[in-house]
Amino acid sequence: MRKEGWWLTLLFVALLGAMAATPLIERPPALRTHSGAAEFNEVRARARLATILGDQRPHPADSEAGDLVRGRLIAQLQQMGLKPIVRDQFACNELYKQRGVSCARVRNVLAVLGPPDGKALLLNAHYDSTSVGPGAADDGIGVATLLEVAAILKVRTLKRPVILLFNEGEELGLVGARAFLADPLSRNIDSLINLEARGVRGPVNMFETSRPNAAPIGVFARAVKGPVANSLSTDVYRLLPNYTDVNSF
């Protein structure tokens, strides 16, 4: 093997080692079992997940089980004093990494917090699952996390509007996210945080951004204590035949 080949091999091994070591370097903080209403509580979030999933049946978009999950989701929002909005739409989405168009009836659930004016922040997670699993990780934990965040924001004074989007149809081809683009609430958004599954353990990893991403990466680094991200994983993800809702927004 030529000298250049050895260097490339060593570089590749070093990068793999760095990625493997990331969870060890940035372990999640210890589980908090006691915290006030204005702080994130992992125990509450897990309880919300159990409530949302109910009997843990698969709940794909536009299914009876999906209707039950949506009902429990709406009840959680109402218990916080929020006024959830349900958008019943038929939408289609064409994905650039694969052939064909995905169409479905979807019911997106929305809630709005903060002042009525100003550029809004969109917080998004999808509540549908595949047809073969309950979707606890993908994306039930994202939904539960977003519910816990909503409870925190509800008791705080916000400087800008925050829109919560619990979309349906992600597993069918990001259909719910595409449907939201036709929603009047989508017209005044300037930033997005999408909660999506990538594994079931370890730290929260920011693995995908819009492009160009210098500005959002800077905001992320300043706002998050112990941020975990990897530019290599971001580039590799773009080569894979996978999507998240970010690809539709």
XYZ file of C-alpha atoms in Angstrom:
249
model
C 0.000 0.000 0.000
C 1.280 3.443 -0.846
C 2.086 5.936 1.897
C -0.982 8.010 0.996
C -3.157 4.929 1.437
C -1.847 4.351 4.954
C -2.585 7.951 5.907
C -6.126 7.699 4.591
C -6.674 4.457 6.500
C -5.355 5.972 9.722
C -7.513 9.050 9.236
C -10.602 6.919 8.695
C -9.881 4.836 11.815
C -9.302 8.005 13.841
C -12.629 9.436 12.715
C -14.453 6.227 13.611
C -12.750 6.238 16.999
C -13.779 9.829 17.627
C -17.395 9.039 16.761
C -17.386 5.953 18.996
C -15.891 7.915 21.897
C -18.412 10.750 21.724
C -20.965 9.059 24.023
C -18.212 8.435 26.578
C -16.975 12.016 26.473
C -20.427 13.593 26.592
C -22.538 11.347 28.786
C -26.091 12.458 29.515
C -26.547 14.176 32.891
C -27.840 12.121 35.794
C -31.571 11.446 35.771
C -33.437 14.184 37.615
C -36.396 12.934 39.611
C -37.260 16.207 41.343
C -37.566 19.563 39.604
C -39.948 22.482 39.413
C -42.547 23.145 36.752
C -40.114 25.417 34.892
C -37.398 22.744 34.571
C -37.182 19.679 32.363
C -37.999 16.503 34.268
C -37.041 13.175 32.695
C -39.423 11.189 34.890
C -42.354 13.347 33.802
C -41.291 13.005 30.168
C -41.190 9.214 30.439
C -44.608 9.218 32.083
C -45.913 11.303 29.193
C -44.456 8.761 26.756
C -46.244 5.893 28.526
C -49.507 7.840 28.473
C -49.236 8.723 24.789
C -48.389 5.173 23.686
C -51.162 3.609 25.770
C -51.277 -0.102 24.882
C -48.125 0.294 22.740
C -49.787 -0.740 19.505
C -48.350 0.409 16.183
C -50.147 3.598 15.155
C -49.409 4.472 11.525
C -50.926 7.551 9.956
C -54.689 7.564 9.334
C -55.350 4.487 11.478
C -57.657 3.774 14.410
C -54.661 3.376 16.706
C -53.317 6.686 15.415
C -56.624 8.340 16.320
C -56.244 7.090 19.896
C -52.682 8.393 20.172
C -53.772 11.757 18.809
C -56.588 11.907 21.350
C -54.183 11.267 24.220
C -51.786 13.861 22.820
C -54.543 16.474 22.633
C -55.617 15.660 26.195
C -52.057 16.253 27.438
C -51.943 19.666 25.777
C -55.352 20.614 27.162
C -54.278 19.642 30.677
C -51.524 22.258 30.382
C -54.081 24.917 29.540
C -53.150 25.027 25.860
C -55.661 25.098 23.024
C -54.553 22.492 20.468
C -55.571 22.882 16.838
C -56.127 19.849 14.593
C -55.615 20.275 10.847
C -57.282 17.524 8.818
C -55.610 17.508 5.396
C -54.836 15.341 2.405
C -51.280 15.970 1.261
C -48.600 14.558 -1.027
C -44.836 14.726 -0.880
C -42.169 13.861 -3.430
C -38.868 12.745 -1.920
C -35.696 13.486 -3.814
C -33.794 10.402 -2.601
C -36.341 7.932 -3.958
C -38.824 7.627 -6.776
C -42.524 8.200 -6.443
C -44.903 10.406 -4.511
C -46.338 9.683 -1.062
C -49.909 10.814 -0.358
C -52.030 10.427 2.765
C -54.712 11.911 4.948
C -52.972 13.448 7.950
C -54.119 15.205 11.112
C -51.455 17.589 12.360
C -51.812 18.841 15.934
C -50.620 22.382 16.664
C -50.378 24.628 19.696
C -49.088 28.189 19.950
C -47.356 29.808 22.913
C -45.963 33.266 23.549
C -46.816 36.657 22.086
C -48.977 36.915 18.958
C -46.456 38.943 16.956
C -42.898 38.379 15.814
C -40.998 35.674 13.980
C -41.860 32.258 15.373
C -39.779 29.267 16.407
C -41.185 25.923 15.232
C -40.734 22.858 17.460
C -41.606 19.668 15.590
C -42.007 15.945 16.269
C -44.093 13.287 14.504
C -46.583 11.147 16.410
C -47.181 8.398 13.845
C -45.245 5.125 13.907
C -44.459 2.452 11.370
C -46.940 -0.391 10.932
C -44.690 -2.890 12.743
C -43.763 -1.174 16.013
C -45.102 1.158 18.710
C -42.675 3.944 17.845
C -41.449 4.545 21.399
C -38.132 5.844 20.087
C -39.262 6.956 16.646
C -40.753 9.289 17.520
C -42.624 8.786 20.762
C -39.775 10.072 22.887
C -39.630 13.155 20.673
C -43.343 13.769 21.255
C -42.980 13.248 25.018
C -39.982 15.566 25.129
C -41.870 18.224 23.211
C -44.793 17.912 25.632
C -42.450 18.406 28.582
C -40.900 21.423 26.851
C -44.396 22.804 26.239
C -45.185 22.540 29.953
C -41.996 24.472 30.753
C -42.643 27.193 28.182
C -46.230 27.556 29.386
C -45.043 28.964 32.734
C -42.375 31.235 31.264
C -42.583 34.648 29.646
C -41.570 34.202 26.016
C -40.067 36.929 23.852
C -41.276 35.390 20.595
C -44.027 33.037 19.414
C -43.357 29.309 19.667
C -45.362 26.915 17.502
C -45.584 23.271 18.540
C -46.184 20.905 15.631
C -47.004 17.264 16.276
C -47.261 16.033 12.720
C -48.691 12.834 11.291
C -47.408 10.938 8.272
C -43.638 11.234 8.652
C -43.189 7.495 8.246
C -45.152 7.571 4.980
C -42.802 10.109 3.416
C -42.782 13.312 5.491
C -46.376 13.973 4.442
C -47.371 15.798 7.629
C -44.455 18.197 7.357
C -45.358 18.909 3.745
C -48.986 19.513 4.725
C -47.873 22.058 7.317
C -46.284 24.202 4.614
C -49.817 25.081 3.456
C -50.846 26.104 6.976
C -51.192 29.843 7.725
C -49.078 29.340 10.857
C -46.100 28.345 8.694
C -45.774 31.786 7.095
C -44.067 33.575 9.966
C -41.454 31.020 11.041
C -37.744 31.775 10.853
C -36.239 28.822 12.741
C -36.944 25.171 13.459
C -35.956 22.510 15.985
C -36.896 18.989 14.914
C -36.904 16.148 17.449
C -36.164 12.876 15.671
C -34.856 9.442 16.601
C -31.254 8.405 16.050
C -30.609 5.565 18.474
C -32.064 4.836 21.910
C -29.241 5.729 24.298
C -26.465 8.218 24.880
C -26.472 12.003 24.619
C -28.761 14.035 22.410
C -26.919 14.345 19.114
C -27.529 17.161 16.647
C -27.048 15.206 13.421
C -28.753 17.306 10.745
C -29.007 20.984 9.861
C -30.229 23.136 7.042
C -27.618 24.579 4.690
C -25.672 26.830 4.963
C -25.346 26.014 8.637
C -22.706 28.316 10.147
C -25.327 30.523 11.822
C -27.493 27.740 13.329
C -24.416 25.830 14.502
C -23.227 28.981 16.262
C -26.579 29.419 18.003
C -26.608 25.736 18.980
C -23.096 25.908 20.438
C -23.908 28.986 22.519
C -27.318 27.857 23.743
C -26.634 24.232 24.689
C -24.565 23.135 27.652
C -22.248 20.403 26.398
C -23.474 20.327 22.784
C -22.908 17.081 20.890
C -22.584 17.235 17.114
C -20.378 15.789 14.411
C -19.854 17.246 10.958
C -18.838 13.845 9.574
C -22.092 12.209 10.680
C -24.016 15.066 9.068
C -22.276 14.552 5.731
C -22.677 10.777 5.901
C -26.384 11.123 6.729
C -26.931 13.189 3.584
C -25.640 10.254 1.533
C -28.005 7.737 3.133
C -31.502 6.978 1.774
C -33.080 8.411 4.924
C -35.105 11.516 5.642
C -36.328 13.614 8.509
C -38.976 16.313 8.473
C -36.188 18.869 8.079
C -35.977 17.808 4.432
C -39.527 19.075 3.831
C -39.332 22.422 5.608
